[in-house]
XYZ file of C-alpha atoms in Angstrom:
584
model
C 18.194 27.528 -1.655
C 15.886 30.294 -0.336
C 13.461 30.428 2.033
C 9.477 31.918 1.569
C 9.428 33.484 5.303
C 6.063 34.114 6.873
C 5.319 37.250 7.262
C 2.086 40.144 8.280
C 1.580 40.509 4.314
C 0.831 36.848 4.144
C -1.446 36.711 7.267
C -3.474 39.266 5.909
C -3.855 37.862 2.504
C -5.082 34.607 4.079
C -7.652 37.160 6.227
C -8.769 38.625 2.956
C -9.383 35.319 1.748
C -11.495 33.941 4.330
C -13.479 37.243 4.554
C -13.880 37.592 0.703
C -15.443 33.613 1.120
C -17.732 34.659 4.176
C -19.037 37.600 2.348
C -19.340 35.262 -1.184
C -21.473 32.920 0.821
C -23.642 35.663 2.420
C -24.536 36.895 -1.036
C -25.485 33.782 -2.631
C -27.659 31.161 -3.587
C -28.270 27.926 -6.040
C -30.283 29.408 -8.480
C -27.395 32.028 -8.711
C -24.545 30.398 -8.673
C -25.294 27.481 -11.240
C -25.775 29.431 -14.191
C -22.259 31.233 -13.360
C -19.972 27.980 -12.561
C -21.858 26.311 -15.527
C -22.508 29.017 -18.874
C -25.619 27.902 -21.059
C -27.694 25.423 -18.167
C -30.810 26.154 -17.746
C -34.165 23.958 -18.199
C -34.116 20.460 -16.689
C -30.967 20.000 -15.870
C -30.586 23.220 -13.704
C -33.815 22.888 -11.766
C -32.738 19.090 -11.156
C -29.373 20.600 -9.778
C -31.010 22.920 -7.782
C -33.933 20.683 -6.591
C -31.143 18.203 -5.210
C -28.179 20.069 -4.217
C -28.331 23.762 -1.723
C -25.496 25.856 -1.830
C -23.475 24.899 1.383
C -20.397 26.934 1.563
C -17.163 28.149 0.210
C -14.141 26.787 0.645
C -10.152 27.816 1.013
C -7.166 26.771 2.652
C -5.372 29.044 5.301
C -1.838 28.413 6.776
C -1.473 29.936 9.852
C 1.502 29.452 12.241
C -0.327 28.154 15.583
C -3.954 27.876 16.502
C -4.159 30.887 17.907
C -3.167 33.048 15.039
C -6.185 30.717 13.311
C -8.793 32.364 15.697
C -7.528 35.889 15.414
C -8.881 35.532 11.804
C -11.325 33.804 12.336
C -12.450 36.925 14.706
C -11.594 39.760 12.171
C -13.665 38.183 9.790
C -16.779 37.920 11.977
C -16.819 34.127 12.310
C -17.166 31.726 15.462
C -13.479 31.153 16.855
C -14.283 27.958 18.726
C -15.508 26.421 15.775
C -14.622 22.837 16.184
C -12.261 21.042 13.570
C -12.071 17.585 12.076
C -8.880 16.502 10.790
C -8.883 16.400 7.370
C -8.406 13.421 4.573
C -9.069 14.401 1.224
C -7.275 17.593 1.063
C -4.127 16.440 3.096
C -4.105 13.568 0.556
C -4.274 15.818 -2.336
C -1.124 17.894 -0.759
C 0.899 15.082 0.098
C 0.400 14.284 -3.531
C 0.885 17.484 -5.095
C 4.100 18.238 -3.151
C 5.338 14.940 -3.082
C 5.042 14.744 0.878
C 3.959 11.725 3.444
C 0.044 12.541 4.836
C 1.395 12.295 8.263
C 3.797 15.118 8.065
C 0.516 17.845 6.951
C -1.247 18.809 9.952
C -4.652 19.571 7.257
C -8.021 20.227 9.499
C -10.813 21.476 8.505
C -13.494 24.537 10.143
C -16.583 24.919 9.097
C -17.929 28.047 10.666
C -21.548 29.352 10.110
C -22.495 31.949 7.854
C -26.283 33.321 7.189
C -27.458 34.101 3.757
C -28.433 37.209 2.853
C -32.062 36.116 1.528
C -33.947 34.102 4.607
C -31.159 33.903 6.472
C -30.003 30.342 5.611
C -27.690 28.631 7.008
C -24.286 28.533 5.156
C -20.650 27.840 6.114
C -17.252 28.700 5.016
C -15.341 25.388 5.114
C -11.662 26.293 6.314
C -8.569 23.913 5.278
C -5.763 24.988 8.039
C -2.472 23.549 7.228
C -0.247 24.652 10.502
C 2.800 26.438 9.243
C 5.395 27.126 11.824
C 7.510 29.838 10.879
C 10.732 28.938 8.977
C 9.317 24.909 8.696
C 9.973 23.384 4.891
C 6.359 24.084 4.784
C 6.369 27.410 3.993
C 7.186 26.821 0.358
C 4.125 24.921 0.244
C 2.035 27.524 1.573
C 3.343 30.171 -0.822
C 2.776 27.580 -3.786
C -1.487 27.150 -3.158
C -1.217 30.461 -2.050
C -0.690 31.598 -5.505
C -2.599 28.640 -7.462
C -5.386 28.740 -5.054
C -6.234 24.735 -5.657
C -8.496 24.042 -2.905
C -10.548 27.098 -3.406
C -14.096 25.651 -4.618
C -17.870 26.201 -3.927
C -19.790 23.502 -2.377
C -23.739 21.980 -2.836
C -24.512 19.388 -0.497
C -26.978 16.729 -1.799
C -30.212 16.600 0.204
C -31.152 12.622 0.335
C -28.401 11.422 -1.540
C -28.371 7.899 -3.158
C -26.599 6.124 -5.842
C -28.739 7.280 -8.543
C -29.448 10.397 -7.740
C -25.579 11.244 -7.287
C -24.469 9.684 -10.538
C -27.257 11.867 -12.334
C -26.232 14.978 -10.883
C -22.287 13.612 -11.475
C -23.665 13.116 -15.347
C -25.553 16.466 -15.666
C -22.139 18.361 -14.388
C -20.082 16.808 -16.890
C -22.820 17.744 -19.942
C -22.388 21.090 -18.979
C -18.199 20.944 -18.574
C -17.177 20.336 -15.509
C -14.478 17.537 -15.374
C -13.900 15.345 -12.335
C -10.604 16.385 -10.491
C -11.062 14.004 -7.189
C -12.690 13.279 -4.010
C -12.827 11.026 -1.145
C -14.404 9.548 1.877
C -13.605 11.190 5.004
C -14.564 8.395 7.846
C -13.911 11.237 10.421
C -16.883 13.057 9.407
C -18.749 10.441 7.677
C -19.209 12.542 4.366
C -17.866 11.516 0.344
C -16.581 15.158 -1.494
C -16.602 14.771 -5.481
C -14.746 17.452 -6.927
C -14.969 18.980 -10.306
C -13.525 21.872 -12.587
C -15.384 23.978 -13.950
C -15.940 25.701 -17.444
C -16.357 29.351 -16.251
C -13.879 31.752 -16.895
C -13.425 33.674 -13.621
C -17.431 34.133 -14.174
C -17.512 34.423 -10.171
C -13.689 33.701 -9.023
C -13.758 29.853 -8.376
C -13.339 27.141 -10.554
C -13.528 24.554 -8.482
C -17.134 22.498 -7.840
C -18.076 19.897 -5.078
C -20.668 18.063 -4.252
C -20.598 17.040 -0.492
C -22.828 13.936 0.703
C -23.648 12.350 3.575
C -22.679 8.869 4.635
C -20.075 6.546 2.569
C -20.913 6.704 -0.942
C -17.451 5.115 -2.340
C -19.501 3.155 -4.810
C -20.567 6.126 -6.487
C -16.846 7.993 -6.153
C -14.990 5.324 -7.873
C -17.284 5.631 -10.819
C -16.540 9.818 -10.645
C -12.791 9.276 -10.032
C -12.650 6.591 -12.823
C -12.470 9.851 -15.685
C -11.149 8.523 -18.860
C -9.153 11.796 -19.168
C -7.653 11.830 -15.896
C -4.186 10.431 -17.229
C -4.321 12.934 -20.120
C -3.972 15.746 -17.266
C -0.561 17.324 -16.145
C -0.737 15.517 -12.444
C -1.403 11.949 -13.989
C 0.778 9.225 -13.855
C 3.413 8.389 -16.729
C 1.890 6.208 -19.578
C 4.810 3.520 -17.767
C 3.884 3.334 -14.350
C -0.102 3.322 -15.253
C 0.496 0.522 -17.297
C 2.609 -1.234 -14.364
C -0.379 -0.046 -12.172
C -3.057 -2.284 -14.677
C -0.582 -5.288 -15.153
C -0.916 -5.971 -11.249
C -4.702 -5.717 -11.255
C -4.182 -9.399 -10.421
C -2.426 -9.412 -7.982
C -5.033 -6.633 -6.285
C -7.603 -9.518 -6.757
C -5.299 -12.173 -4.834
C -4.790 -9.890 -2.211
C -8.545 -9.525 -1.333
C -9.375 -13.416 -2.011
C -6.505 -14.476 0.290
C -8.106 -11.356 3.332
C -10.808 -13.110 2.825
C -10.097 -16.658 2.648
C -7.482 -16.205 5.514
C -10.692 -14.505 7.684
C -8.535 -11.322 8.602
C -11.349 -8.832 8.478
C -13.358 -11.610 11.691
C -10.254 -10.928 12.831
C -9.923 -7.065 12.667
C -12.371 -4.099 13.507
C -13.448 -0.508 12.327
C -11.890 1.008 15.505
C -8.813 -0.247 16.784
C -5.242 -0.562 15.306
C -3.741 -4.186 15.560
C 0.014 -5.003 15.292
C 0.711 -7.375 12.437
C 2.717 -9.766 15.057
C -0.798 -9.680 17.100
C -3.196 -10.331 13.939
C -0.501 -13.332 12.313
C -1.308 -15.500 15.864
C -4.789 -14.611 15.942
C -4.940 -16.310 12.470
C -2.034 -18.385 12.179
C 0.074 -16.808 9.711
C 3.635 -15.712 9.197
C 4.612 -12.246 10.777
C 6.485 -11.176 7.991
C 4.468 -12.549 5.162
C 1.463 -11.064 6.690
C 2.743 -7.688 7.505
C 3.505 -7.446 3.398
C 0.187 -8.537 2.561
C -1.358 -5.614 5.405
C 0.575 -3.450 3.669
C -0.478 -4.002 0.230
C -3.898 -4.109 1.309
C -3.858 -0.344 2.763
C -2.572 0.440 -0.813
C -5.869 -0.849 -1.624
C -7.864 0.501 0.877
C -9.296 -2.363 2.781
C -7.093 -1.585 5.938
C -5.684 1.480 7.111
C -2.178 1.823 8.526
C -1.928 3.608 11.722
C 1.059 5.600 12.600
C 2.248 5.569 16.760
C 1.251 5.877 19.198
C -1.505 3.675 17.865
C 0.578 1.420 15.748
C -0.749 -1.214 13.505
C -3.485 -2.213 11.134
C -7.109 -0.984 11.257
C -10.124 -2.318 8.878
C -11.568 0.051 6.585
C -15.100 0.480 5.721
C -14.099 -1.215 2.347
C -12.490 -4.374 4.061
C -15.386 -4.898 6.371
C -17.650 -5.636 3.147
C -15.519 -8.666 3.457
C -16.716 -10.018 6.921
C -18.888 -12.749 6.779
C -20.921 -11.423 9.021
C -21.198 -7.995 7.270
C -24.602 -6.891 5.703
C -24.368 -7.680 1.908
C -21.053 -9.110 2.332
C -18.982 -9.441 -0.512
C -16.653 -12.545 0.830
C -18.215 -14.809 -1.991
C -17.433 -12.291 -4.556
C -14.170 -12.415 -3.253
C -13.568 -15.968 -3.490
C -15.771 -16.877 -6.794
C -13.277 -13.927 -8.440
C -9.599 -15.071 -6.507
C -11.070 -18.732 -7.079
C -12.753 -20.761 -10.287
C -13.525 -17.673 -12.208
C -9.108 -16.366 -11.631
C -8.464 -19.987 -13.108
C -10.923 -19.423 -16.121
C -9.241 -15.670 -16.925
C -5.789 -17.557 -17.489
C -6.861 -19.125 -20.374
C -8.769 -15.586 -21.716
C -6.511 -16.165 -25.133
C -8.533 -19.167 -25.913
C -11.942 -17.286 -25.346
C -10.676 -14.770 -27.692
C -9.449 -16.681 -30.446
C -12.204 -19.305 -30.342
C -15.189 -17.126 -28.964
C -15.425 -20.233 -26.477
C -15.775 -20.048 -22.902
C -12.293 -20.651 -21.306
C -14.105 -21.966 -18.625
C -15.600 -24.839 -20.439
C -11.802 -25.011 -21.769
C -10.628 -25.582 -18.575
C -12.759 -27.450 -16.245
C -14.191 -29.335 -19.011
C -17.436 -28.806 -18.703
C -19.746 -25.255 -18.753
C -19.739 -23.425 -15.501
C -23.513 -23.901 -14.570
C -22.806 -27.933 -15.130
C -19.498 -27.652 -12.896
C -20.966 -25.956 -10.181
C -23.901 -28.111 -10.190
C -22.185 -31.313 -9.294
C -20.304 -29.226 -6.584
C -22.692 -28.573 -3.549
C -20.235 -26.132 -2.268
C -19.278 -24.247 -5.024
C -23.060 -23.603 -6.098
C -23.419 -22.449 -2.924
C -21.130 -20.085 -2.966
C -21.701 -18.837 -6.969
C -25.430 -18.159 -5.609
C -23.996 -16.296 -2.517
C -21.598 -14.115 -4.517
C -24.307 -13.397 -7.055
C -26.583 -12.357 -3.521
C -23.265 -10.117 -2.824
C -24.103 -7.917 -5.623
C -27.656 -6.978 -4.263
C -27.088 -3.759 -3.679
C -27.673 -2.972 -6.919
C -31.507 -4.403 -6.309
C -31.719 -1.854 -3.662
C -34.320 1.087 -5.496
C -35.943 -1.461 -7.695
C -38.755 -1.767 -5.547
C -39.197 1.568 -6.133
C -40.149 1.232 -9.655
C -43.451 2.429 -11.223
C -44.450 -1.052 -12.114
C -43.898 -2.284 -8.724
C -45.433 0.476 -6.889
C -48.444 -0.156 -9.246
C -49.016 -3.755 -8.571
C -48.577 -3.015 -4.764
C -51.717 -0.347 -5.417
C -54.076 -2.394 -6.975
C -56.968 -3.323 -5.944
C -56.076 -7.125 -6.327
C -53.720 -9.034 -5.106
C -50.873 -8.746 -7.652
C -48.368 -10.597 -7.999
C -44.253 -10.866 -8.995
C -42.508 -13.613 -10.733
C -39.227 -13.701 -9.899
C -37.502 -15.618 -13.032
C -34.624 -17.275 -12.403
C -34.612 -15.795 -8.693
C -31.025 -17.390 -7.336
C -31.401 -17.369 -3.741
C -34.453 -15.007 -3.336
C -32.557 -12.066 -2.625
C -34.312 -9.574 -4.940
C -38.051 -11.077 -4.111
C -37.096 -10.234 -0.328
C -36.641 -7.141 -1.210
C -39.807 -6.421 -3.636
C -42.072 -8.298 -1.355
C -40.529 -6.343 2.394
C -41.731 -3.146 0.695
C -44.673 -4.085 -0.588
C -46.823 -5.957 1.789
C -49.672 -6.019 -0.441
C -47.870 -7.904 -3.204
C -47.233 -11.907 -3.671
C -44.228 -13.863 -5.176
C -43.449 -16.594 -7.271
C -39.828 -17.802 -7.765
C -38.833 -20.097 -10.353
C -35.684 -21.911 -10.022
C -33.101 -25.084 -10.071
C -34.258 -27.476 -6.812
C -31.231 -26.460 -4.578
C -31.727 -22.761 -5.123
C -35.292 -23.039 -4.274
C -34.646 -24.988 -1.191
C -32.007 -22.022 -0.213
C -34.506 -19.187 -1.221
C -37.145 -20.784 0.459
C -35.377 -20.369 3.779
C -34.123 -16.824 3.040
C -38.121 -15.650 2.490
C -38.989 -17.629 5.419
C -36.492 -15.761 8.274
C -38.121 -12.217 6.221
C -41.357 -13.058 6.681
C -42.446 -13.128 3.128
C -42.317 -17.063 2.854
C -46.012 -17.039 3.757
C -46.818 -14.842 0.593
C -44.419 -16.958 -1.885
C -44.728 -19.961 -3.675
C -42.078 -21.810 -5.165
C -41.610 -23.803 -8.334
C -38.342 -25.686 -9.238
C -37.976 -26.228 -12.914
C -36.337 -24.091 -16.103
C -37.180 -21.594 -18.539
C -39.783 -23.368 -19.801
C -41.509 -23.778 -16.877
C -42.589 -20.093 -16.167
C -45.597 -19.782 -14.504
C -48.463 -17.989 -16.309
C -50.757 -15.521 -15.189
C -48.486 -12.874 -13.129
C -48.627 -9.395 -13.086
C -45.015 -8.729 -12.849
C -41.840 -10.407 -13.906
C -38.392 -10.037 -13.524
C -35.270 -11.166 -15.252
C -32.143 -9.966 -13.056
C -28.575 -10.524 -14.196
C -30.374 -13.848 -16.467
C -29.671 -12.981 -19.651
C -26.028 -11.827 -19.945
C -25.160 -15.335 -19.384
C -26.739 -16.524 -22.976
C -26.253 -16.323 -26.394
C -28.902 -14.301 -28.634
C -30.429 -17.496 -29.599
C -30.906 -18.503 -26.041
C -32.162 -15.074 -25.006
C -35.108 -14.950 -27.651
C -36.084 -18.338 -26.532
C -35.690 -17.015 -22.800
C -38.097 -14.035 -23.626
C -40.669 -15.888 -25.181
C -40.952 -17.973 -22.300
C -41.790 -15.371 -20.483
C -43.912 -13.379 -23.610
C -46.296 -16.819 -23.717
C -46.576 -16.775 -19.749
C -47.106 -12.878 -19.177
C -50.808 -11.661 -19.761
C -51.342 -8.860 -21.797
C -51.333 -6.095 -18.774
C -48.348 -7.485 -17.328
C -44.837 -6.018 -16.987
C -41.385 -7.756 -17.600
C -38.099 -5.847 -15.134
C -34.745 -6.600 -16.986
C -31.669 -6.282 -14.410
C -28.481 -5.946 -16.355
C -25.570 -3.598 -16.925
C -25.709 -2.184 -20.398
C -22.719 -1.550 -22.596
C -22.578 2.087 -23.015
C -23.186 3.033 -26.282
C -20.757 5.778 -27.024
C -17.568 3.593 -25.488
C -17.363 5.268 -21.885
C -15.614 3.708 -19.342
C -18.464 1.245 -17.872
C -18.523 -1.986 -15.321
C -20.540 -3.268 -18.342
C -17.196 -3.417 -20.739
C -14.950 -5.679 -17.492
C -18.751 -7.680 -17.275
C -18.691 -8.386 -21.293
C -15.397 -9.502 -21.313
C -16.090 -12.271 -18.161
C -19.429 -13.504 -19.966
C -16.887 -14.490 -23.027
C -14.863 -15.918 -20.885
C -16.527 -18.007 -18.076
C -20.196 -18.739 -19.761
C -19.944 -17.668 -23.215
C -22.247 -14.671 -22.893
C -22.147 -11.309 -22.845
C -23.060 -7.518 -21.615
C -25.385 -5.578 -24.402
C -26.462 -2.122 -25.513
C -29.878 -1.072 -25.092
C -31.056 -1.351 -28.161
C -29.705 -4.838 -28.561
C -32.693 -5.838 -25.470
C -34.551 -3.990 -27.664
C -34.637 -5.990 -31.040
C -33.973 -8.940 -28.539
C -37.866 -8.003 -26.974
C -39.181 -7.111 -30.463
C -38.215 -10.510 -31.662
C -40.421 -12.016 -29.084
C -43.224 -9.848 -29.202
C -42.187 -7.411 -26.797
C -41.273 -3.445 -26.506
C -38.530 -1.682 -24.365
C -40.213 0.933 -22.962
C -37.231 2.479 -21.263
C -34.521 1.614 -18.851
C -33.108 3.785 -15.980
C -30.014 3.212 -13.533
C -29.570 1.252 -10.855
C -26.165 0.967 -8.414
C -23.537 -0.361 -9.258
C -23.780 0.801 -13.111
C -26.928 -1.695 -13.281
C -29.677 -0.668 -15.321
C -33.400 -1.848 -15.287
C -35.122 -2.400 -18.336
C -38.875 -2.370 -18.544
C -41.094 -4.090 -21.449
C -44.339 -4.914 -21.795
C -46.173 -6.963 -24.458
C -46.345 -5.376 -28.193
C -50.260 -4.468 -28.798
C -51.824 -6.449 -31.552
C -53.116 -3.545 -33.806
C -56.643 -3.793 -34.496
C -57.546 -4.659 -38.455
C -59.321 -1.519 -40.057
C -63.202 -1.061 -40.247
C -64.731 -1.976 -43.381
């Protein structure tokens, strides 16, 4: 076998390359760049790329032999040599993938030293990957390798303000011009989530690689980007085999998280220290051994990390924490509604399917709302794991016919149908002080909600009426449905919306919360959501123009619907206008 030695010619190619990047990002702005990374966009879609996203910097990875031979480029290329570095996670991941190595064993860091545009002077950075290379290490044969296939080279927009709609649009307006996702991650170390595309161009300006870089830990957001329906089409991808072995033990994924959960490991772990396994199983009374296999499997899936010595042992993850009890929007009763009734219900899935009956009903005998009723703690928990989810509430107060109640010159007010535990009229009525609530639910829920409101502060502007669809109350100026009628049939739902038609005067607006099903078949949370409705309650997930002849059938028009997190959507309809009969 031979050996790729380090030598000057390689030193100075890597100097070319970071000086070639430094004088790329001198040259260059947004308005530029776009149009070259992505032929044909212009209009819309490249002012809302450039309106969100600035040019931040160019990116490569180096391999120099020792830290000092790092600043000696850095220094012939005009950039700061005590520019501080981060270790790296997303690119030593992608390495230890590509060349079939452990993470630990690359030494990955990343530099990000200031550059200043050439028009006003903006600030800019080259972002340096540094993979040590001692001379004559195994390494060397990587180094050569993304030497000549130049992977990591890309050109980077950071999103100013970014949130979960605003990076899935900009995600969606890259792919309609042809870029394809090709990665990302979180790196806790920095705080930041990279997406990472390909782009169309042909060599248009010597990259073909895109990311967009934001701030803070926007996971939500990445799986949706890394879940690419083509990504197992591509050369890298797993083996049609092992990705089906990989969807077979979805369940046992599922059982993992209930039984951190249900077990209280994350109470029991933190963000910042590494605990042994021995340490952790007498904190909580476990088995060493069985609990160091389920530790494991659980950094497979993210919600711990596993930390190598001298800090040996298990540290929670960002992801895990959502798990805590005590953790804003925790998603512990997701975690035990899905490892608990509703993992029952999906064993008997075949009898949903070839009856088109719930094989909850099946099971339990008896329909889920009915079961949990007669249960105390179990509807306490379904209306905490549907609270778990209200992240995806999070910009709806933001909506125009919100922000328009809150400005009139009235008191308006927001009928919250169906309103579970309150969670979503918090929200409306903490950012709008001006506005009142009404909340119409079952008597425990109300009882719950009405406490909820009250610790807010918003109790005092609330009132409360326990009853059913029937019962909603007339004369508000907004009303919302959220996550209501995906659990009915159409029948139910026209009956549902006429309810609300008969209650709703004629300037009032109606806010539908659901996902939709996408209409041209991408992958979707909506398609997973469709196929629990059949099987737990007998409903299901629609398109958008299903609401829509839904609301026309009860004397109502969709208006439009835009996204929400967590591939929500928010559907707003008002009443049809009676046309006026003709002059005679």
């Amino acid at each position: 076998m031979t050996t790729t030695l380090l030598d000057e010619t390689m030193l100075r190619d890597d100097t070319a390359r970071l000086r070639a990047a430094a004088e790329f990002v001198r040259e260059h702005d947004s308005a530029s760049l776009l149009p070259l990374l992505l032929p044909g966009i212009d209009g819309p879609d490249l002012r809302a790329l450039a309106g969100h996203c600035r040019f931040a910097h160019a990116g490569t990875l180096l391999f120099p032999p020792d830290e000092e031979s790092l600043r000696a480029q850095l220094a012939d290329c005009g950039l700061a040599v005590d520019t501080p570095p981060q270790p790296s996670v997303v690119v030593r991941e992608r390495l230890a993938r590509r060349h079939r190595r452990e993470p630990a064993e690359l030494d990955v860091r990343i530099l990000r030293p200031q550059v200043s545009g050439a028009a006003g002077g903006e600030r800019r950075a080259v972002e340096i990957f540094a993979l040590t290379v001692p001379p004559h290490s195994d390494l060397e044969r990587i180094a050569a390798h993304e030497r000549t296939r130049g992977h990591e080279a890309h050109l980077a927009f950071e999103v100013d303000h970014p949130d979960p709609l605003v990076l899935r649009g900009l995600c969606a307006i890259l792919a309609r011009h042809g870029a394809h996702p090709d990665g990302g991650g979180y790196n806790p170390h920095e705080d930041g989530t990279v997406f990472y595309f390909t782009t169309p161009a042909d060599e248009a300006c010597g990259y073909r690689r895109l990311e967009l870089y934001a701030h803070g830990d926007h996971r939500d957001a990445l799986a949706a980007h890394l879940d690419d329906p083509g990504r197992y089409s591509r050369p890298s991808a797993r083996p049609p085999a092992e990705t089906l072995l990989h969807l077979l033990t979805g369940a046992w994924s599922t059982q993992a998280l209930a039984s951190f959960a249900r077990l209280r490991l994350p109470e029991a772990m933190d963000t910042r220290t590494a605990h042994r396994a021995e340490d952790l199983a007498r904190r909580t009374g476990t088995h060493p051994r069985g609990l160091a296999t389920l530790l494991r499997c659980l950094a497979m899936l993210g919600a711990v990390s596993r930390e190598e010595p001298p800090r040996e042992g298990f540290r929670l993850t960002a992801l895990g924490a959502l798990l805590r009890e005590d953790a804003p929007a925790s998603m512990r009763p997701l975690a035990l509604m899905y490892g608990g009734p509703f993992y029952r219900s999906f064993g008997a899935l075949d009898h949903a399917v070839r009856t088109g009956r719930p094989a909850f009903d099946h099971l339990f005998g008896e329909n889920h709302f009915d079961h949990f009723a007669r249960d105390p703690e179990l509807a306490d928990l379904f209306d905490r794991s549907m609270a778990a989810s209200s992240r995806m509430f999070e910009p709806l107060p933001a909506h125009p016919a919100l922000t328009a109640a809150a400005r009139a010159s009235a008191p308006a007010t927001v009928v919250d149908v169906a309103g579970g535990n309150g969670e979503l009229l918090r929200q409306v009525l903490t950012a709008h002080p001006a506005l009142r609530g009404v909340l119409l639910e079952r008597p425990h829920a109300v009882a719950t909600a009405r406490r909820l409101l009250d610790a807010a502060g918003c109790g005092t502007r609330c009132d409360y009426r326990a009853g059913d669809f029937a019962d909603v109350p007339s004369g508000g100026d907004v009303y919302v449905l959220a996550r209501v009628l995906h659990d009915w049939d159409d029948d139910r739902c026209r009956e549902i919306l006429r309810h609300c038609a008969r209650a709703m005067p004629d300037h009032a607006d109606l806010l539908i919360v659901e996902r939709l099903l996408p209409a041209d078949g991408s992958p979707s949370l909506a398609t997973a959501w469709d196929l629990h409705m059949l099987c737990n309650v007998g409903g299901r997930e629609r398109r958008a123009d299903h609401y829509a002849r839904l609301l026309a059938d009860a004397g109502l028009h969709l208006h439009g619907h835009t996204p929400l997190p967590l591939d929500a959507h928010v559907l707003h309809a008002r009443k049809t206008p009676v046309p006026c009969p003709p002059r005679t």
